[in-house]
Tab-separated table of C-alpha atoms and ligand atoms in Angstrom:
chain	number	residue	atom	x	y	z
A	10	UNK	CA	71.336	6.690	-50.192
A	11	UNK	CA	74.103	4.533	-48.430
A	12	UNK	CA	73.558	1.921	-48.815
A	13	UNK	CA	75.010	-0.696	-45.179
A	14	UNK	CA	75.522	-4.463	-44.813
A	15	UNK	CA	73.290	-6.275	-42.622
A	16	UNK	CA	76.079	-7.488	-40.699
A	17	UNK	CA	79.685	-6.581	-39.659
A	18	UNK	CA	82.661	-9.099	-40.933
A	19	UNK	CA	83.572	-10.601	-37.455
A	20	UNK	CA	79.231	-11.783	-37.557
A	21	UNK	CA	79.441	-13.495	-40.860
A	22	UNK	CA	82.679	-15.447	-38.811
A	23	UNK	CA	79.913	-15.753	-36.998
A	24	UNK	CA	77.637	-17.416	-38.835
A	25	UNK	CA	79.840	-18.939	-40.899
A	26	UNK	CA	80.815	-21.636	-37.775
A	27	UNK	CA	76.879	-23.063	-38.456
A	28	UNK	CA	76.212	-21.577	-41.443
A	29	UNK	CA	78.772	-22.244	-44.587
A	30	UNK	CA	79.086	-19.241	-46.847
A	31	UNK	CA	76.977	-18.716	-49.263
A	32	UNK	CA	74.301	-17.760	-47.805
A	33	UNK	CA	70.777	-15.115	-48.693
A	34	UNK	CA	70.259	-13.409	-45.246
A	35	UNK	CA	66.630	-11.224	-44.593
A	36	UNK	CA	66.571	-9.175	-42.556
A	37	UNK	CA	63.525	-9.054	-39.986
A	38	UNK	CA	63.607	-5.765	-38.427
A	39	UNK	CA	63.408	-3.718	-42.243
A	40	UNK	CA	60.661	-6.616	-44.440
A	41	UNK	CA	59.061	-4.753	-39.673
A	42	UNK	CA	58.813	-1.470	-40.203
A	43	UNK	CA	58.899	-1.342	-45.020
A	44	UNK	CA	55.444	-3.759	-44.058
A	45	UNK	CA	54.262	-1.319	-41.197
A	46	UNK	CA	55.266	2.179	-43.609
A	47	UNK	CA	53.643	0.600	-45.998
A	48	UNK	CA	50.509	-0.438	-43.749
A	49	UNK	CA	50.425	3.474	-43.203
A	50	UNK	CA	50.882	4.858	-46.662
A	51	UNK	CA	47.593	2.947	-47.795
A	52	UNK	CA	45.023	2.989	-43.995
A	53	UNK	CA	43.000	5.408	-45.841
A	54	UNK	CA	41.425	2.807	-46.971
A	55	UNK	CA	39.402	0.975	-45.578
A	56	UNK	CA	39.580	-2.620	-46.731
A	57	UNK	CA	43.256	-2.184	-48.005
A	58	UNK	CA	45.518	-4.923	-47.972
A	59	UNK	CA	48.210	-6.174	-49.294
A	60	UNK	CA	49.229	-9.302	-50.776
A	61	UNK	CA	52.496	-10.017	-50.822
A	62	UNK	CA	54.164	-10.885	-53.887
A	63	UNK	CA	55.151	-15.497	-52.809
A	64	UNK	CA	56.918	-16.396	-56.245
A	65	UNK	CA	59.519	-13.055	-54.851
A	66	UNK	CA	60.705	-15.453	-51.529
A	67	UNK	CA	59.156	-18.288	-51.171
A	68	UNK	CA	59.644	-19.374	-47.830
A	69	UNK	CA	57.285	-20.727	-44.956
A	70	UNK	CA	59.358	-18.092	-42.056
A	71	UNK	CA	59.011	-15.088	-44.444
A	72	UNK	CA	55.288	-14.955	-45.881
A	73	UNK	CA	54.708	-15.128	-41.871
A	74	UNK	CA	56.646	-12.821	-41.264
A	75	UNK	CA	53.931	-10.873	-43.079
A	76	UNK	CA	50.682	-12.467	-42.398
A	77	UNK	CA	51.934	-11.632	-38.498
A	78	UNK	CA	51.837	-7.812	-40.071
A	79	UNK	CA	48.726	-8.449	-42.071
A	80	UNK	CA	49.155	-9.573	-45.457
A	81	UNK	CA	47.608	-11.359	-47.459
A	82	UNK	CA	49.687	-13.627	-50.303
A	83	UNK	CA	49.249	-13.483	-53.657
A	84	UNK	CA	49.736	-16.905	-55.567
A	85	UNK	CA	50.163	-18.295	-59.162
A	86	UNK	CA	50.631	-22.184	-58.724
A	87	UNK	CA	49.224	-24.630	-57.506
A	88	UNK	CA	53.351	-25.201	-54.700
A	89	UNK	CA	52.464	-21.326	-53.757
A	90	UNK	CA	48.388	-22.114	-52.703
A	91	UNK	CA	50.051	-25.283	-51.184
A	92	UNK	CA	52.495	-23.082	-49.392
A	93	UNK	CA	50.165	-19.734	-48.991
A	94	UNK	CA	47.597	-23.143	-46.849
A	95	UNK	CA	50.460	-24.628	-44.825
A	96	UNK	CA	51.548	-21.012	-43.215
A	97	UNK	CA	47.418	-20.540	-42.629
A	98	UNK	CA	46.593	-18.463	-45.142
A	99	UNK	CA	42.677	-19.089	-46.414
A	100	UNK	CA	40.290	-17.397	-48.094
A	101	UNK	CA	40.216	-14.019	-48.244
A	102	UNK	CA	43.906	-13.958	-47.643
A	103	UNK	CA	44.683	-15.491	-50.942
A	104	UNK	CA	44.917	-13.787	-54.221
A	105	UNK	CA	45.289	-16.181	-56.798
A	106	UNK	CA	46.803	-14.696	-59.781
A	107	UNK	CA	47.827	-17.396	-62.543
A	108	UNK	CA	48.032	-17.410	-66.304
A	109	UNK	CA	47.826	-20.494	-68.146
A	110	UNK	CA	46.333	-22.067	-65.320
A	111	UNK	CA	46.191	-25.849	-65.782
A	112	UNK	CA	43.213	-26.976	-64.482
A	113	UNK	CA	43.932	-28.386	-61.092
A	114	UNK	CA	45.384	-25.033	-59.794
A	115	UNK	CA	42.050	-23.844	-59.996
A	116	UNK	CA	40.685	-26.189	-58.550
A	117	UNK	CA	42.982	-25.434	-55.625
A	118	UNK	CA	42.312	-21.981	-55.869
A	119	UNK	CA	38.543	-22.177	-55.876
A	120	UNK	CA	38.494	-25.243	-51.970
A	121	UNK	CA	40.709	-22.570	-50.421
A	122	UNK	CA	38.793	-20.165	-51.836
A	123	UNK	CA	41.230	-17.587	-52.634
A	124	UNK	CA	40.291	-14.762	-54.742
A	125	UNK	CA	40.850	-15.884	-58.651
A	126	UNK	CA	41.878	-13.404	-60.854
A	127	UNK	CA	41.158	-14.064	-64.745
A	128	UNK	CA	43.622	-13.576	-66.662
A	129	UNK	CA	41.618	-14.255	-70.035
A	130	UNK	CA	38.033	-14.025	-71.623
A	131	UNK	CA	38.264	-18.283	-72.456
A	132	UNK	CA	38.949	-18.557	-68.476
A	133	UNK	CA	35.555	-17.260	-68.286
A	134	UNK	CA	33.805	-20.605	-69.248
A	135	UNK	CA	37.354	-22.951	-68.173
A	136	UNK	CA	36.512	-22.145	-64.808
A	137	UNK	CA	32.200	-21.920	-65.345
A	138	UNK	CA	32.977	-25.802	-66.281
A	139	UNK	CA	35.944	-26.860	-63.967
A	140	UNK	CA	34.499	-25.349	-60.249
A	141	UNK	CA	30.991	-23.227	-60.756
A	142	UNK	CA	32.163	-19.046	-60.535
A	143	UNK	CA	32.233	-18.194	-56.259
A	144	UNK	CA	31.194	-14.606	-55.382
A	145	UNK	CA	34.196	-12.610	-56.105
A	146	UNK	CA	35.651	-12.790	-58.947
A	147	UNK	CA	38.558	-10.541	-60.296
A	148	UNK	CA	40.024	-9.731	-63.943
A	149	UNK	CA	42.703	-8.671	-65.373
A	150	UNK	CA	43.501	-5.785	-67.800
A	151	UNK	CA	45.395	-5.152	-69.875
A	152	UNK	CA	45.329	-1.282	-71.718
A	153	UNK	CA	47.932	-2.871	-75.333
A	154	UNK	CA	49.978	-0.375	-77.130
A	155	UNK	CA	52.693	1.436	-74.366
A	156	UNK	CA	52.960	2.274	-70.600
A	157	UNK	CA	54.440	6.147	-70.488
A	158	UNK	CA	54.566	8.608	-67.564
A	159	UNK	CA	55.266	11.801	-69.084
A	160	UNK	CA	57.402	11.356	-71.584
A	161	UNK	CA	58.845	8.364	-70.985
A	162	UNK	CA	58.030	4.815	-71.570
A	163	UNK	CA	57.855	2.391	-68.243
A	164	UNK	CA	56.759	-1.453	-70.517
A	165	UNK	CA	55.023	-2.629	-73.204
A	166	UNK	CA	51.062	-3.873	-71.995
A	167	UNK	CA	50.933	-4.896	-76.275
A	168	UNK	CA	53.735	-7.145	-76.052
A	169	UNK	CA	53.101	-8.803	-72.806
A	170	UNK	CA	50.559	-11.829	-72.228
A	171	UNK	CA	48.768	-11.064	-69.716
A	172	UNK	CA	45.370	-9.547	-69.327
A	173	UNK	CA	42.147	-8.428	-71.746
A	174	UNK	CA	40.993	-5.346	-73.485
A	175	UNK	CA	38.032	-3.493	-72.514
A	176	UNK	CA	35.815	-4.588	-74.278
A	177	UNK	CA	36.474	-8.300	-73.084
A	178	UNK	CA	36.595	-6.827	-69.901
A	179	UNK	CA	32.815	-5.893	-70.093
A	180	UNK	CA	32.121	-8.939	-72.388
A	181	UNK	CA	33.711	-10.811	-69.655
A	182	UNK	CA	31.988	-8.891	-66.571
A	183	UNK	CA	28.670	-9.277	-68.533
A	184	UNK	CA	29.115	-13.684	-68.865
A	185	UNK	CA	30.287	-13.686	-64.988
A	186	UNK	CA	27.882	-11.505	-63.794
A	187	UNK	CA	25.387	-13.836	-66.103
A	188	UNK	CA	27.432	-17.094	-63.962
A	189	UNK	CA	26.527	-15.485	-60.616
A	190	UNK	CA	28.773	-13.931	-59.983
A	191	UNK	CA	28.346	-10.414	-57.164
A	192	UNK	CA	31.152	-8.787	-56.553
A	193	UNK	CA	33.990	-8.095	-59.312
A	194	UNK	CA	37.293	-7.575	-58.624
A	195	UNK	CA	40.043	-5.396	-61.672
A	196	UNK	CA	43.313	-5.981	-61.767
A	197	UNK	CA	46.627	-4.545	-63.639
A	198	UNK	CA	49.888	-5.015	-64.084
A	199	UNK	CA	51.707	-2.118	-66.639
A	200	UNK	CA	55.270	-2.288	-65.440
A	201	UNK	CA	57.370	-3.934	-63.917
A	202	UNK	CA	60.926	-2.470	-60.773
A	203	UNK	CA	59.257	0.999	-61.196
A	204	UNK	CA	61.180	3.177	-59.298
A	205	UNK	CA	59.036	6.495	-59.305
A	206	UNK	CA	56.274	7.669	-57.671
A	207	UNK	CA	53.994	7.707	-60.087
A	208	UNK	CA	53.678	4.561	-61.865
A	209	UNK	CA	50.750	3.344	-58.990
A	210	UNK	CA	48.995	6.673	-59.313
A	211	UNK	CA	49.228	6.327	-62.676
A	212	UNK	CA	47.890	3.129	-62.804
A	213	UNK	CA	45.294	3.565	-60.432
A	214	UNK	CA	44.151	6.477	-62.910
A	215	UNK	CA	43.297	4.544	-65.161
A	216	UNK	CA	41.823	1.527	-63.326
A	217	UNK	CA	39.967	4.203	-61.287
A	218	UNK	CA	38.318	4.742	-65.037
A	219	UNK	CA	37.857	1.313	-65.679
A	220	UNK	CA	36.364	0.481	-62.776
A	221	UNK	CA	33.376	2.924	-63.368
A	222	UNK	CA	32.862	1.574	-67.293
A	223	UNK	CA	32.429	-1.359	-65.952
A	224	UNK	CA	30.169	-0.773	-63.988
A	225	UNK	CA	27.922	1.753	-66.381
A	226	UNK	CA	28.596	-0.883	-69.169
A	227	UNK	CA	27.750	-4.238	-66.830
A	228	UNK	CA	25.809	-2.906	-63.619
A	229	UNK	CA	28.281	-5.001	-61.675
A	230	UNK	CA	28.802	-3.900	-58.258
A	231	UNK	CA	32.849	-3.298	-57.850
A	232	UNK	CA	34.415	-4.506	-54.693
A	233	UNK	CA	38.007	-3.886	-55.440
A	234	UNK	CA	41.054	-2.806	-57.316
A	235	UNK	CA	43.911	-4.426	-57.168
A	236	UNK	CA	47.210	-2.839	-58.191
A	237	UNK	CA	49.662	-4.968	-58.128
A	238	UNK	CA	53.203	-5.709	-58.085
A	239	UNK	CA	55.603	-3.812	-59.151
A	240	UNK	CA	56.311	-0.604	-57.210
A	241	UNK	CA	60.459	-1.958	-57.977
A	242	UNK	CA	63.618	-0.609	-55.347
A	243	UNK	CA	66.777	0.989	-55.781
A	244	UNK	CA	69.041	-1.157	-57.032
A	245	UNK	CA	71.709	1.067	-58.124
A	246	UNK	CA	72.496	3.593	-54.828
A	247	UNK	CA	72.777	6.280	-57.357
A	248	UNK	CA	68.709	6.222	-58.304
A	249	UNK	CA	66.145	7.730	-55.939
A	250	UNK	CA	64.017	4.753	-54.026
A	251	UNK	CA	60.823	5.040	-54.472
A	252	UNK	CA	58.578	6.335	-50.842
A	253	UNK	CA	55.551	4.445	-50.528
A	254	UNK	CA	53.678	7.331	-47.630
A	255	UNK	CA	53.631	9.127	-51.012
A	256	UNK	CA	53.027	7.108	-53.515
A	257	UNK	CA	49.629	5.852	-50.659
A	258	UNK	CA	48.726	8.995	-50.528
A	259	UNK	CA	49.230	9.807	-54.166
A	260	UNK	CA	46.511	6.850	-55.254
A	261	UNK	CA	44.975	8.719	-52.228
A	262	UNK	CA	44.496	11.788	-54.201
A	263	UNK	CA	43.602	9.945	-57.172
A	264	UNK	CA	40.810	8.070	-55.576
A	265	UNK	CA	39.288	11.050	-54.471
A	266	UNK	CA	39.045	12.628	-57.482
A	267	UNK	CA	37.755	10.046	-59.698
A	268	UNK	CA	36.306	6.939	-57.272
A	269	UNK	CA	34.150	9.169	-54.528
A	270	UNK	CA	32.166	11.575	-57.231
A	271	UNK	CA	31.095	7.871	-58.822
A	272	UNK	CA	30.081	6.443	-55.311
A	273	UNK	CA	32.521	3.916	-55.706
A	274	UNK	CA	34.310	5.283	-51.816
A	275	UNK	CA	33.938	1.823	-50.170
A	276	UNK	CA	35.589	-0.426	-53.239
A	277	UNK	CA	38.827	-1.411	-51.033
A	278	UNK	CA	42.567	-0.965	-52.510
A	279	UNK	CA	45.076	-3.896	-53.048
A	280	UNK	CA	48.083	-4.657	-53.661
A	281	UNK	CA	50.356	-7.657	-54.413
A	282	UNK	CA	53.992	-6.075	-54.228
A	283	UNK	CA	56.543	-9.177	-54.322
A	284	UNK	CA	60.572	-6.598	-54.364
A	285	UNK	CA	59.308	-3.676	-51.793
A	286	UNK	CA	57.869	-6.060	-49.506
A	287	UNK	CA	61.294	-8.295	-49.601
A	288	UNK	CA	63.674	-7.125	-51.538
A	289	UNK	CA	66.091	-5.075	-49.605
A	290	UNK	CA	65.818	-7.013	-46.403
A	291	UNK	CA	68.153	-9.785	-48.182
A	292	UNK	CA	71.281	-9.985	-49.063
A	293	UNK	CA	73.372	-12.914	-50.929
A	294	UNK	CA	76.796	-13.030	-48.302
A	295	UNK	CA	79.439	-15.197	-50.708
A	296	UNK	CA	83.326	-15.644	-49.952
A	297	UNK	CA	85.729	-15.241	-52.676
A	298	UNK	CA	87.627	-18.404	-52.588
A	299	UNK	CA	89.400	-17.624	-56.248
A	300	UNK	CA	91.593	-14.559	-58.162
A	301	UNK	CA	92.679	-14.006	-61.404
A	302	UNK	CA	94.601	-12.582	-63.430
A	303	UNK	CA	93.746	-13.071	-67.511
A	304	UNK	CA	92.884	-10.439	-69.515
A	305	UNK	CA	90.682	-8.760	-66.737
A	306	UNK	CA	90.269	-9.086	-62.817
A	307	UNK	CA	88.832	-11.372	-62.605
A	308	UNK	CA	87.315	-12.902	-57.988
A	309	UNK	CA	85.516	-15.962	-58.087
A	310	UNK	CA	82.488	-16.465	-55.306
A	311	UNK	CA	81.227	-19.647	-53.358
A	312	UNK	CA	78.001	-18.410	-55.113
A	313	UNK	CA	77.156	-18.868	-58.160
A	314	UNK	CA	73.986	-17.666	-60.497
A	315	UNK	CA	71.725	-20.514	-59.240
A	316	UNK	CA	71.763	-18.020	-55.493
A	317	UNK	CA	71.018	-14.616	-57.670
A	318	UNK	CA	70.166	-15.307	-60.982
A	319	UNK	CA	69.146	-11.823	-61.480
A	320	UNK	CA	72.773	-9.945	-63.664
A	321	UNK	CA	72.466	-13.531	-65.906
A	322	UNK	CA	69.151	-12.796	-66.740
A	323	UNK	CA	69.182	-8.684	-67.130
A	324	UNK	CA	72.330	-7.734	-67.223
A	325	UNK	CA	70.930	-5.616	-63.772
A	326	UNK	CA	72.893	-4.259	-61.430
A	327	UNK	CA	73.332	-5.736	-57.877
A	328	UNK	CA	74.864	-3.358	-55.342
A	329	UNK	CA	78.746	-5.227	-53.880
A	330	UNK	CA	79.779	-4.097	-50.397
A	331	UNK	CA	83.160	-6.260	-48.727
A	332	UNK	CA	82.946	-7.026	-45.803
A	333	UNK	CA	84.972	-5.185	-43.637
A	334	UNK	CA	86.558	-2.938	-45.484
A	335	UNK	CA	82.951	-0.848	-46.676
A	336	UNK	CA	85.979	2.557	-46.136
A	337	UNK	CA	88.236	1.967	-47.894
A	338	UNK	CA	88.624	3.356	-51.158
A	339	UNK	CA	87.226	0.907	-54.158
A	340	UNK	CA	90.582	1.614	-56.145
A	341	UNK	CA	89.764	-1.498	-57.316
A	342	UNK	CA	88.213	-2.787	-61.153
A	343	UNK	CA	87.076	-6.797	-60.925
A	344	UNK	CA	84.881	-8.289	-62.287
A	345	UNK	CA	82.462	-11.098	-59.351
A	346	UNK	CA	81.396	-13.448	-60.790
A	347	UNK	CA	80.447	-16.952	-59.641
A	348	UNK	CA	81.982	-21.179	-61.364
A	349	UNK	CA	78.531	-21.891	-64.097
A	350	UNK	CA	79.803	-23.492	-67.115
A	351	UNK	CA	78.125	-19.831	-68.265
A	352	UNK	CA	80.569	-16.026	-68.796
A	353	UNK	CA	77.107	-14.879	-67.975
A	354	UNK	CA	77.943	-15.838	-64.746
A	355	UNK	CA	78.499	-12.308	-62.886
A	356	UNK	CA	77.556	-10.875	-60.403
A	357	UNK	CA	79.466	-7.825	-61.391
A	358	UNK	CA	81.403	-6.953	-65.092
A	359	UNK	CA	83.546	-3.993	-64.107
A	360	UNK	CA	82.867	-2.856	-60.875
A	361	UNK	CA	85.591	-0.483	-58.205
A	362	UNK	CA	85.762	-2.340	-55.368
A	363	UNK	CA	88.513	-2.404	-52.688
A	364	UNK	CA	91.224	-5.199	-53.110
A	365	UNK	CA	89.576	-8.266	-52.404
A	366	UNK	CA	91.105	-10.600	-50.989
A	367	UNK	CA	91.245	-14.446	-50.197
A	368	UNK	CA	88.122	-14.955	-47.801
A	369	UNK	CA	86.535	-11.673	-47.825
A	370	UNK	CA	83.180	-11.765	-47.298
A	371	UNK	CA	81.488	-9.648	-50.628
A	372	UNK	CA	77.818	-8.174	-50.018
A	373	UNK	CA	75.365	-8.603	-52.843
A	374	UNK	CA	72.235	-6.620	-51.675
A	375	UNK	CA	68.738	-6.272	-52.400
A	376	UNK	CA	68.302	-9.978	-53.147
A	377	UNK	CA	65.315	-10.098	-51.054
A	378	UNK	CA	63.033	-10.734	-53.312
A	379	UNK	CA	63.761	-12.331	-56.799
A	380	UNK	CA	66.644	-13.637	-55.403
A	381	UNK	CA	66.509	-16.858	-54.046
A	382	UNK	CA	63.301	-18.025	-56.015
A	383	UNK	CA	64.180	-17.838	-59.085
A	384	UNK	CA	67.382	-20.107	-58.654
A	385	UNK	CA	68.275	-23.743	-60.653
A	386	UNK	CA	70.411	-25.888	-60.616
A	387	UNK	CA	72.608	-25.943	-64.044
A	388	UNK	CA	76.120	-27.112	-62.882
A	389	UNK	CA	74.939	-29.193	-60.947
A	390	UNK	CA	74.851	-26.785	-57.986
A	391	UNK	CA	73.145	-26.120	-55.607
A	392	UNK	CA	71.309	-24.081	-54.079
A	393	UNK	CA	72.342	-21.962	-50.845
A	394	UNK	CA	70.759	-21.795	-47.690
A	395	UNK	CA	67.975	-18.621	-46.395
A	396	UNK	CA	68.808	-17.384	-42.993
A	397	UNK	CA	67.088	-15.183	-41.523
A	398	UNK	CA	68.266	-12.161	-38.715
A	399	UNK	CA	66.136	-12.308	-36.164
A	400	UNK	CA	65.479	-9.232	-34.243
A	401	UNK	CA	67.859	-9.502	-30.840
A	402	UNK	CA	70.237	-10.152	-33.450
A	403	UNK	CA	70.639	-14.441	-33.159
A	404	UNK	CA	69.999	-15.669	-36.944
A	405	UNK	CA	67.770	-18.547	-37.529
A	406	UNK	CA	67.971	-21.573	-40.527
A	407	UNK	CA	65.159	-20.709	-42.789
A	408	UNK	CA	66.266	-23.443	-45.352
A	409	UNK	CA	68.924	-25.948	-45.193
A	410	UNK	CA	71.087	-25.650	-48.217
A	411	UNK	CA	70.691	-28.253	-51.428
A	412	UNK	CA	72.283	-31.261	-51.002
A	413	UNK	CA	73.346	-33.659	-53.481
A	414	UNK	CA	70.615	-35.795	-52.386
A	415	UNK	CA	68.517	-33.113	-52.627
A	416	UNK	CA	69.902	-32.761	-57.175
A	417	UNK	CA	68.769	-36.734	-57.314
A	418	UNK	CA	65.684	-37.296	-55.447
A	419	UNK	CA	63.701	-37.018	-58.896
A	420	UNK	CA	65.939	-39.754	-60.503
A	421	UNK	CA	65.281	-43.437	-59.635
A	422	UNK	CA	68.916	-44.892	-59.171
A	423	UNK	CA	67.661	-48.302	-58.450
A	424	UNK	CA	69.178	-49.784	-61.161
A	425	UNK	CA	72.329	-48.882	-60.055
A	426	UNK	CA	72.366	-48.104	-57.049
A	427	UNK	CA	75.772	-49.163	-56.847
A	428	UNK	CA	77.153	-46.032	-58.906
A	429	UNK	CA	76.113	-43.268	-56.643
A	430	UNK	CA	77.910	-42.524	-53.614
A	431	UNK	CA	76.455	-39.831	-51.178
A	432	UNK	CA	79.553	-37.823	-48.130
A	433	UNK	CA	78.837	-39.686	-44.846
B	7	PLP	C1	55.208	-10.653	-60.346
B	7	PLP	C2	53.570	-10.201	-59.703
B	7	PLP	C3	54.157	-9.177	-58.379
B	7	PLP	C4	54.555	-9.020	-58.137
B	7	PLP	O1	55.801	-8.391	-58.960
B	7	PLP	P1	56.018	-7.810	-57.465
B	7	PLP	O2	57.331	-6.921	-59.173
B	7	PLP	O3	58.043	-7.746	-56.918
B	7	PLP	O4	56.141	-6.303	-56.780
B	7	PLP	C5	52.551	-8.842	-58.108
B	7	PLP	N1	51.549	-9.695	-59.259
B	7	PLP	C6	51.714	-10.849	-60.127
B	7	PLP	C7	50.794	-11.194	-60.699
B	7	PLP	C8	52.875	-10.840	-60.754
B	7	PLP	O5	53.386	-11.820	-61.536
C-alpha cells in the first residue's frame, strides 16, 4: 500500500507561517470516509454503534466529527468523561470501560447515564455500594490462556490484567440481576492492533457462544456484545490493511450462525475502536533542524518522543516520507531522532530515506491515534499543536502547542516569582 502525505512541501511552508512545526495534522475527509465505511460494514445489525476510544485522540474537534458520523465514545477516566460531556455525548452515547476504577470516576459515569462496563467481580459490590446498579450493565470477559488465530498467537489474555473469568461472569450476572439490573452487555478485548480480517469474527464467535451460556446459566436478557478495540492498521506499507467490509461480513456470518438460531437475533453489536478510526488520519510534521555524522548518520528533528512515543515505547514502525522528495531514490540510511536525553528517542533506526537537508519537512505517518495522546513532558519538552486539515483544504488549529506557562502551571512560584521569567 502506498502511503501519501496529506500535504505538499509548499502547503507545509504555507501552514508554517501561521503554525510552526512540529504539529500533528488530521485529515477530516479521511476520518469521515473511514467512519462511514465502518457504519456501512455493520449496518446489518440494527443496534450497531461504534464507541470511539477517546484515549486514542482526546480532542473535542475530532470527537465532534465522529459524533456527526454517528459514533458514541468509549471512556475510561474522569477527565475523558468530562471531555465527552463537553462535546455533547450523554447517556447511552458513552461506554465507560475502565479498570482499577476510582469511586469518583464511577460516580461521574453513573451521573452521565453511561453504559458501565465492570472489569472485575469485586466491582459489582463496589458499584452497588457507591451508586447502585444501573438498569443496563456490562461485564468484561477474559478467557485466559493465549489468543490464537489459526496457528498464530495474537496476544496473551492470560497475562492481561483486564476482565473476569467465565465463572466470575456467571456469578457477576447473577448478583447484578439480584441487585436490579435488567439488561446485560458482554465486553472483551483479546488482542491489540491486529492486522487480520479474522480477529473480530473470531472474537465475535467466542462472545456469541458465551452470551448463550450466560443467558442459559443466569436467565438474564443480553442487550449488547461489545467487541471493543483491537482492529489495527497497517503501519508498514508492506502490510495489507484490514478491510472493514470483510470484517463486518465476518461478524455478520457468526451472528447468523450462532445468535439468530439461539433467539438472540436482536442483540446489538458495539465496537470501541480507536486506532482504526483515527490512526491513518493523523501525520506528525516535523522539520530537520540538525544533522550529525558520527558512527551513524543522524537526522535531528524539532519533534521528539514527547510528540510520538510509540517508537520509543514499543519499537513501533512509523513510515516516513520527506515532503517534496516522495519520488526521490531512498539511497541514504538514517536514524531519525528527537532531542530527548534518551537514546530510544528515535522515530526510525537505519531507515532508507532520500537525502535529507536541514529545513526539510519530515512526515511521520499514522500518528492519528495513540500519538499526541500518549505524549508527556520529559526533559521539559513541550507538546506540539494539533491541526485539522478541513475537507475544503483549509487548516484549523484544534489545539495550540504547550508553552512554558503550561509546563509550570502546577507549581506554585509565589516564593520564587523572581526566578522564573517567561518570554513576553
Ligand atoms: C484502548 C482501548 C480501546 C481502543 O483500542 P484500539 O486498539 O485503539 O482500537 C478500546 N477499548 C478499551 C477498553 C481500551 O482500553
